[in-house]
Short mmCIF file of C-alpha atoms and ligand atoms in Angstrom, two decimals:
data_model
loop_
_atom_site.label_atom_id
_atom_site.label_comp_id
_atom_site.label_asym_id
_atom_site.label_seq_id
_atom_site.Cartn_x
_atom_site.Cartn_y
_atom_site.Cartn_z
CA UNK G 261 81.65 121.74 102.37
CA UNK G 262 83.84 119.62 100.11
CA UNK G 263 84.91 116.24 101.46
CA UNK G 264 88.46 115.39 102.48
CA UNK G 265 89.87 112.90 100.01
CA UNK G 266 91.32 109.82 101.67
CA UNK G 267 94.62 109.24 99.88
CA UNK G 268 95.05 105.47 99.66
CA UNK G 269 98.11 105.72 97.48
CA UNK G 270 100.06 107.82 99.98
CA UNK G 271 98.98 105.68 102.93
CA UNK G 272 99.87 102.46 101.07
CA UNK G 273 103.37 103.85 100.44
CA UNK G 274 103.69 104.62 104.15
CA UNK G 275 102.51 101.12 105.16
CA UNK G 276 104.91 99.47 102.69
CA UNK G 277 107.77 101.60 103.95
CA UNK G 278 107.11 100.41 107.50
CA UNK G 279 106.94 96.81 106.27
CA UNK G 280 110.26 97.22 104.40
CA UNK G 281 111.96 98.54 107.52
CA UNK G 282 110.67 95.69 109.69
CA UNK G 283 111.49 93.07 107.06
CA UNK G 284 115.08 94.32 106.93
CA UNK G 285 115.45 93.38 110.63
CA UNK G 286 114.54 89.72 110.08
CA UNK G 287 117.20 87.00 109.77
CA UNK G 288 115.60 85.83 106.51
CA UNK G 289 113.71 87.80 103.84
CA UNK G 290 109.93 87.24 103.82
CA UNK G 291 109.01 85.06 100.83
CA UNK G 292 105.79 85.21 98.82
CA UNK G 293 104.74 82.73 96.12
CA UNK G 294 102.15 84.01 93.67
CA UNK G 295 100.30 81.44 91.58
CA UNK G 296 98.51 82.55 88.44
CA UNK G 297 96.53 80.03 86.39
CA UNK G 298 95.42 81.00 82.88
CA UNK G 299 95.79 84.25 81.02
CA UNK G 300 93.15 86.60 82.45
CA UNK G 301 94.56 90.09 81.67
CA UNK G 302 93.21 91.71 84.85
CA UNK G 303 94.76 88.94 86.98
CA UNK G 304 98.08 89.45 85.17
CA UNK G 305 98.00 93.16 86.09
CA UNK G 306 97.31 92.31 89.76
CA UNK G 307 100.11 89.73 89.86
CA UNK G 308 102.61 92.17 88.33
CA UNK G 309 101.61 94.75 90.95
CA UNK G 310 102.17 92.24 93.75
CA UNK G 311 105.62 91.35 92.40
CA UNK G 312 106.52 95.06 92.34
CA UNK G 313 105.30 95.47 95.92
CA UNK G 314 107.52 92.55 97.00
CA UNK G 315 110.55 94.23 95.43
CA UNK G 316 109.71 97.53 97.15
CA UNK G 317 109.42 95.78 100.52
CA UNK G 318 112.63 93.80 100.08
CA UNK G 319 110.81 90.44 99.94
CA UNK G 320 111.77 87.32 98.06
CA UNK G 321 109.04 86.45 95.54
CA UNK G 322 108.32 83.66 93.11
CA UNK G 323 105.74 83.58 90.38
CA UNK G 324 104.13 80.42 89.03
CA UNK G 325 102.35 81.20 85.75
CA UNK G 326 100.48 78.02 84.89
CA UNK G 327 98.51 77.30 81.72
CA UNK G 328 94.70 77.41 81.81
CA UNK G 329 94.68 73.63 81.20
CA UNK G 330 96.35 72.99 84.59
CA UNK G 331 94.47 70.25 86.43
CA UNK G 332 93.16 70.46 89.98
CA UNK G 333 95.65 67.78 90.99
CA UNK G 334 98.63 69.69 89.54
CA UNK G 335 97.55 72.85 91.31
CA UNK G 336 97.09 71.03 94.63
CA UNK G 337 100.52 69.44 94.23
CA UNK G 338 102.10 72.86 93.73
CA UNK G 339 100.33 74.23 96.82
CA UNK G 340 101.52 71.20 98.85
CA UNK G 341 105.10 71.78 97.69
CA UNK G 342 104.91 75.49 98.61
CA UNK G 343 103.38 74.60 101.99
CA UNK G 344 106.52 72.58 102.73
CA UNK G 345 109.04 75.24 101.64
CA UNK G 346 110.95 77.02 104.44
CA UNK G 347 111.72 80.10 102.33
CA UNK G 348 108.08 80.72 101.38
CA UNK G 349 106.01 82.46 104.05
CA UNK G 350 102.93 83.32 102.05
CA UNK G 351 101.07 81.61 99.20
CA UNK G 352 98.71 83.59 97.06
CA UNK G 353 96.59 81.88 94.42
CA UNK G 354 95.21 84.62 92.19
CA UNK G 355 91.43 84.41 91.81
CA UNK G 356 89.32 83.78 89.85
CA UNK G 357 90.63 80.40 88.74
CA UNK G 358 89.71 79.21 85.24
CA UNK G 359 86.52 77.19 84.90
CA UNK G 360 86.83 73.57 85.98
CA UNK G 361 89.14 74.28 88.91
CA UNK G 362 87.70 74.11 92.41
CA UNK G 363 88.65 77.37 94.12
CA UNK G 364 87.36 76.25 97.49
CA UNK G 365 89.48 73.10 97.58
CA UNK G 366 92.60 75.02 96.52
CA UNK G 367 92.14 77.71 99.18
CA UNK G 368 91.57 75.00 101.82
CA UNK G 369 94.85 73.35 100.79
CA UNK G 370 96.94 76.43 101.62
CA UNK G 371 98.41 76.06 105.09
CA UNK G 372 96.66 78.58 107.41
CA UNK G 373 100.08 79.97 108.48
CA UNK G 374 100.79 80.85 104.83
CA UNK G 375 97.27 82.08 104.01
CA UNK G 376 98.25 85.73 103.57
CA UNK G 377 94.98 86.50 101.75
CA UNK G 378 93.11 85.42 104.92
CA UNK G 379 90.66 83.23 102.97
CA UNK G 380 91.17 79.90 104.81
CA UNK G 381 88.24 78.97 107.10
CA UNK G 382 90.68 78.70 110.02
CA UNK G 383 91.70 82.33 109.57
CA UNK G 384 88.14 83.43 108.86
CA UNK G 385 87.13 81.75 112.13
CA UNK G 386 89.87 83.55 114.05
CA UNK G 387 88.77 86.81 112.47
CA UNK G 388 85.17 86.12 113.49
CA UNK G 389 86.08 85.64 117.16
CA UNK G 390 88.19 88.80 117.08
CA UNK G 391 91.59 87.08 117.31
CA UNK G 392 92.97 87.24 113.76
CA UNK G 393 96.49 86.26 112.71
CA UNK G 394 96.11 87.98 109.34
CA UNK G 395 93.92 90.90 108.32
CA UNK G 396 91.65 90.32 105.32
CA UNK G 397 93.49 92.55 102.81
CA UNK G 398 90.77 94.82 101.43
CA UNK G 399 88.70 95.37 104.61
CA UNK G 400 91.93 95.56 106.63
CA UNK G 401 93.12 98.28 104.27
CA UNK G 402 89.88 100.20 104.85
CA UNK G 403 90.38 100.01 108.62
CA UNK G 404 93.93 101.36 108.24
CA UNK G 405 92.51 104.29 106.26
CA UNK G 406 89.94 105.07 108.95
CA UNK G 407 92.67 104.95 111.59
CA UNK G 408 94.99 107.21 109.62
CA UNK G 409 92.25 109.83 109.27
CA UNK G 410 91.21 109.49 112.94
CA UNK G 411 87.78 108.14 112.06
CA UNK G 412 86.65 105.91 114.90
CA UNK G 413 83.77 103.53 114.04
CA UNK G 414 82.86 103.15 117.75
CA UNK G 415 79.22 104.03 118.26
CA UNK G 416 78.80 104.94 114.58
CA UNK G 417 76.16 103.59 112.28
CA UNK G 418 78.05 101.62 109.59
CA UNK G 419 76.39 100.32 106.44
CA UNK G 420 78.20 97.86 104.17
CA UNK G 421 76.85 97.29 100.68
CA UNK G 422 77.79 93.76 99.54
CA UNK G 423 78.22 90.52 101.49
CA UNK G 424 80.96 88.61 99.66
CA UNK G 425 83.41 86.46 101.60
CA UNK G 426 86.30 88.57 100.34
CA UNK G 427 85.00 92.05 101.09
CA UNK G 428 81.51 92.60 102.51
CA UNK G 429 81.43 90.01 105.32
CA UNK G 430 84.95 90.59 106.71
CA UNK G 431 84.39 94.36 106.39
CA UNK G 432 81.27 94.07 108.53
CA UNK G 433 83.17 91.99 111.10
CA UNK G 434 86.05 94.47 111.36
CA UNK G 435 83.65 97.39 111.82
CA UNK G 436 81.75 95.39 114.42
CA UNK G 437 84.96 94.57 116.30
CA UNK G 438 85.73 98.31 116.21
CA UNK G 439 82.37 98.83 117.99
CA UNK G 440 80.39 100.12 115.04
CA UNK G 441 76.70 99.29 114.70
CA UNK G 442 76.72 97.43 111.41
CA UNK G 443 74.10 96.77 108.75
CA UNK G 444 74.96 94.65 105.71
CA UNK G 445 72.98 95.11 102.49
CA UNK G 446 72.90 92.79 99.47
CA UNK G 447 70.93 92.12 96.32
CA UNK G 448 67.80 91.08 98.26
CA UNK G 449 67.78 94.11 100.58
CA UNK G 450 64.63 96.20 100.13
CA UNK G 451 65.05 99.98 100.22
CA UNK G 452 68.81 99.96 100.38
CA UNK G 453 68.87 103.71 99.72
CA UNK G 454 67.14 104.45 103.03
CA UNK G 455 69.59 102.25 104.96
CA UNK G 456 72.62 103.71 103.17
CA UNK G 457 71.48 107.27 103.82
CA UNK G 458 71.41 106.56 107.56
CA UNK G 459 75.10 105.62 107.61
CA UNK G 460 77.84 107.58 109.35
CA UNK G 461 80.27 105.27 107.58
CA UNK G 462 79.14 103.88 104.23
CA UNK G 463 81.23 101.18 102.53
CA UNK G 464 80.24 100.12 99.04
CA UNK G 465 81.53 96.80 97.68
CA UNK G 466 79.02 95.77 95.05
CA UNK G 467 80.62 96.28 91.65
CA UNK G 468 77.95 98.43 89.97
CA UNK G 469 78.91 101.78 88.49
CA UNK G 470 76.62 104.60 89.59
CA UNK G 471 74.96 102.56 92.37
CA UNK G 472 75.57 105.06 95.18
CA UNK G 473 73.95 108.38 94.38
CA UNK G 474 73.90 111.55 96.49
CA UNK G 475 70.51 110.70 98.03
CA UNK G 476 72.13 107.60 99.59
CA UNK G 477 74.78 109.67 101.36
CA UNK G 478 74.07 111.30 104.70
CA UNK G 479 75.41 114.84 105.16
CA UNK G 480 78.87 114.48 106.74
CA UNK G 481 79.15 110.71 106.14
CA UNK G 482 82.43 108.90 105.52
CA UNK G 483 82.17 107.20 102.10
CA UNK G 484 84.46 104.29 101.26
CA UNK G 485 84.26 102.98 97.71
CA UNK G 486 85.79 99.52 97.44
CA UNK G 487 84.53 98.71 93.95
CA UNK G 488 86.73 98.58 90.88
CA UNK G 489 84.50 98.76 87.85
CA UNK G 490 84.99 99.85 84.26
CA UNK G 491 82.56 102.45 82.97
CA UNK G 492 81.29 102.58 79.38
CA UNK G 493 84.44 104.41 78.30
CA UNK G 494 86.57 101.66 79.87
CA UNK G 495 87.72 103.95 82.67
CA UNK G 496 88.28 102.54 86.16
CA UNK G 497 85.58 103.71 88.58
CA UNK G 498 83.81 102.68 91.77
CA UNK G 499 80.17 102.23 92.81
CA UNK G 500 79.86 105.78 94.08
CA UNK G 501 78.87 108.79 91.95
CA UNK G 502 81.96 110.52 93.19
CA UNK G 503 81.35 114.21 92.41
CA UNK G 504 77.85 114.36 93.89
CA UNK G 505 78.73 112.19 96.91
CA UNK G 506 81.81 114.31 97.66
CA UNK G 507 79.55 117.36 98.09
CA UNK G 508 77.81 115.72 101.04
CA UNK G 509 80.50 113.47 102.54
CA UNK G 510 83.04 114.53 105.15
CA UNK G 511 85.61 112.01 103.85
CA UNK G 512 85.63 110.03 100.62
CA UNK G 513 87.92 107.55 98.86
CA UNK G 514 88.67 108.04 95.16
CA UNK G 515 88.79 105.27 92.55
CA UNK G 516 91.55 104.74 91.53
CA UNK G 517 93.94 105.74 94.32
CA UNK G 518 91.74 104.74 97.27
CA UNK G 519 91.17 101.24 98.60
CA UNK G 520 93.02 99.41 95.76
CA UNK G 521 96.58 100.37 96.78
CA UNK G 522 95.74 99.64 100.43
CA UNK G 523 94.69 96.07 99.57
CA UNK G 524 98.12 95.44 98.10
CA UNK G 525 99.90 97.06 101.04
CA UNK G 526 97.99 94.83 103.46
CA UNK G 527 99.12 91.76 101.56
CA UNK G 528 102.70 92.83 102.21
CA UNK G 529 101.88 93.40 105.87
CA UNK G 530 100.39 89.90 106.13
CA UNK G 531 103.42 88.35 104.43
CA UNK G 532 105.64 90.10 106.97
CA UNK G 533 103.42 88.73 109.78
CA UNK G 534 103.76 85.21 108.33
CA UNK G 535 107.54 85.58 108.03
CA UNK G 536 107.81 86.72 111.65
CA UNK G 537 105.67 83.76 112.72
CA UNK G 538 107.84 81.30 110.77
CA UNK G 539 111.03 82.83 112.17
CA UNK G 540 109.77 82.79 115.75
CA UNK G 541 109.78 86.58 115.95
CA UNK G 542 106.21 87.12 117.12
P1 NAP N 628 80.93 89.92 94.56
O1 NAP N 628 81.48 88.66 95.12
O2 NAP N 628 80.34 89.93 93.19
O3 NAP N 628 79.83 90.48 95.59
C1 NAP N 628 79.03 91.56 95.29
C2 NAP N 628 78.03 91.76 96.39
O4 NAP N 628 77.17 92.84 96.00
C3 NAP N 628 77.13 90.55 96.65
O5 NAP N 628 77.00 90.35 98.03
C4 NAP N 628 75.79 90.96 96.03
O6 NAP N 628 74.65 90.49 96.72
C5 NAP N 628 75.81 92.46 96.20
N1 NAP N 628 74.96 93.11 95.22
C6 NAP N 628 74.86 92.89 93.89
N2 NAP N 628 73.97 93.74 93.33
C7 NAP N 628 73.50 94.51 94.32
C8 NAP N 628 72.57 95.56 94.39
N3 NAP N 628 71.94 96.00 93.30
N4 NAP N 628 72.32 96.12 95.59
C9 NAP N 628 72.96 95.68 96.70
N5 NAP N 628 73.87 94.69 96.70
C10 NAP N 628 74.12 94.11 95.53
O7 NAP N 628 82.03 91.07 94.54
P2 NAP N 628 83.31 91.34 95.49
O8 NAP N 628 84.38 90.38 95.20
O9 NAP N 628 82.85 91.52 96.90
O10 NAP N 628 83.74 92.76 94.92
C11 NAP N 628 82.89 93.88 94.97
C12 NAP N 628 83.54 95.03 94.26
O11 NAP N 628 84.76 95.34 94.92
C13 NAP N 628 83.94 94.75 92.81
O12 NAP N 628 83.83 95.94 92.07
C14 NAP N 628 85.40 94.34 92.92
O13 NAP N 628 86.12 94.60 91.71
C15 NAP N 628 85.85 95.26 94.01
N6 NAP N 628 87.02 94.80 94.77
C16 NAP N 628 87.97 95.73 95.00
C17 NAP N 628 89.07 95.40 95.74
C18 NAP N 628 90.09 96.47 95.99
O14 NAP N 628 91.22 96.16 96.33
N7 NAP N 628 89.71 97.74 95.87
C19 NAP N 628 89.24 94.10 96.24
C20 NAP N 628 88.23 93.18 96.02
C21 NAP N 628 87.11 93.54 95.28
P3 NAP N 628 74.25 88.91 96.80
O15 NAP N 628 75.18 88.32 97.80
O16 NAP N 628 72.85 88.95 97.24
O17 NAP N 628 74.46 88.36 95.41
#
């Protein structure tokens, strides 16, 4: 039986619509500052998308496009200034930063109340103990998708491919908090195919085109493809061999139109949360 396609684009529009309605009730518009250092074309595309999302949600947004030669000190000064601004609820520093800049120090400098990407160790700690203020955007978006399609991870065998701080680890934590039994695979995992093929819910966040073949998908599994790769023809694709996996899966996310739009929608949701916090509405 063919898999049901999980429509991330439609769900993201629904989430953003809810955010827009809630934001309209606040005394002050939520404000997001987006900081882009250098001229990485992919980062520019992401930043433009985030600005569009802010407009759609009725947010105030500011963009800081800084030259690649920006020093660590200048960047930290900007973050400190934004931390002190009353009209800015969320600060997003677009990653990766150009060589020579210390990403870790910059992310640590963002006030945890304005850390709408949920990268600050304070927020990661709260997430770990199951009491998060913000949802990590990409894994949080995946959880929203599961909820929308009435897929409950409780008691399910969940396998996450990838263990990055941005995707794999927080994804595993969210599935664990939702009572899944979670296995995390990475580049040193032997026989990953056998583990993957035991999964009721398989999440791939590696960044390798063609990694997940049909033999790694259990009959009836839910397959979530987080990756955003370019194939040889320059076309956007995920880790999963979509056509063959869709023949075995019960649900599957496409690339594009799956997890990507949900990540952006969750950023808007987190900015709304921050704005409510700053306006004493939570
Ligand atoms: P990352 O930091 O490069 O992490 C990749 C992970 O995959 C690492 O944990 C690595 O293991 C593991 N890995 C590498 N080769 C492997 C293999 N052959 N078998 C098993 N595991 C392997 O990447 P990321 O930031 O997590 O992103 C992963 C993918 O998701 C990328 O395609 C990225 O573009 C995409 N992404 C999408 C969104 C979205 O909104 N849809 C958001 C963020 C990222 P080690 O730890 O052992 O090195």
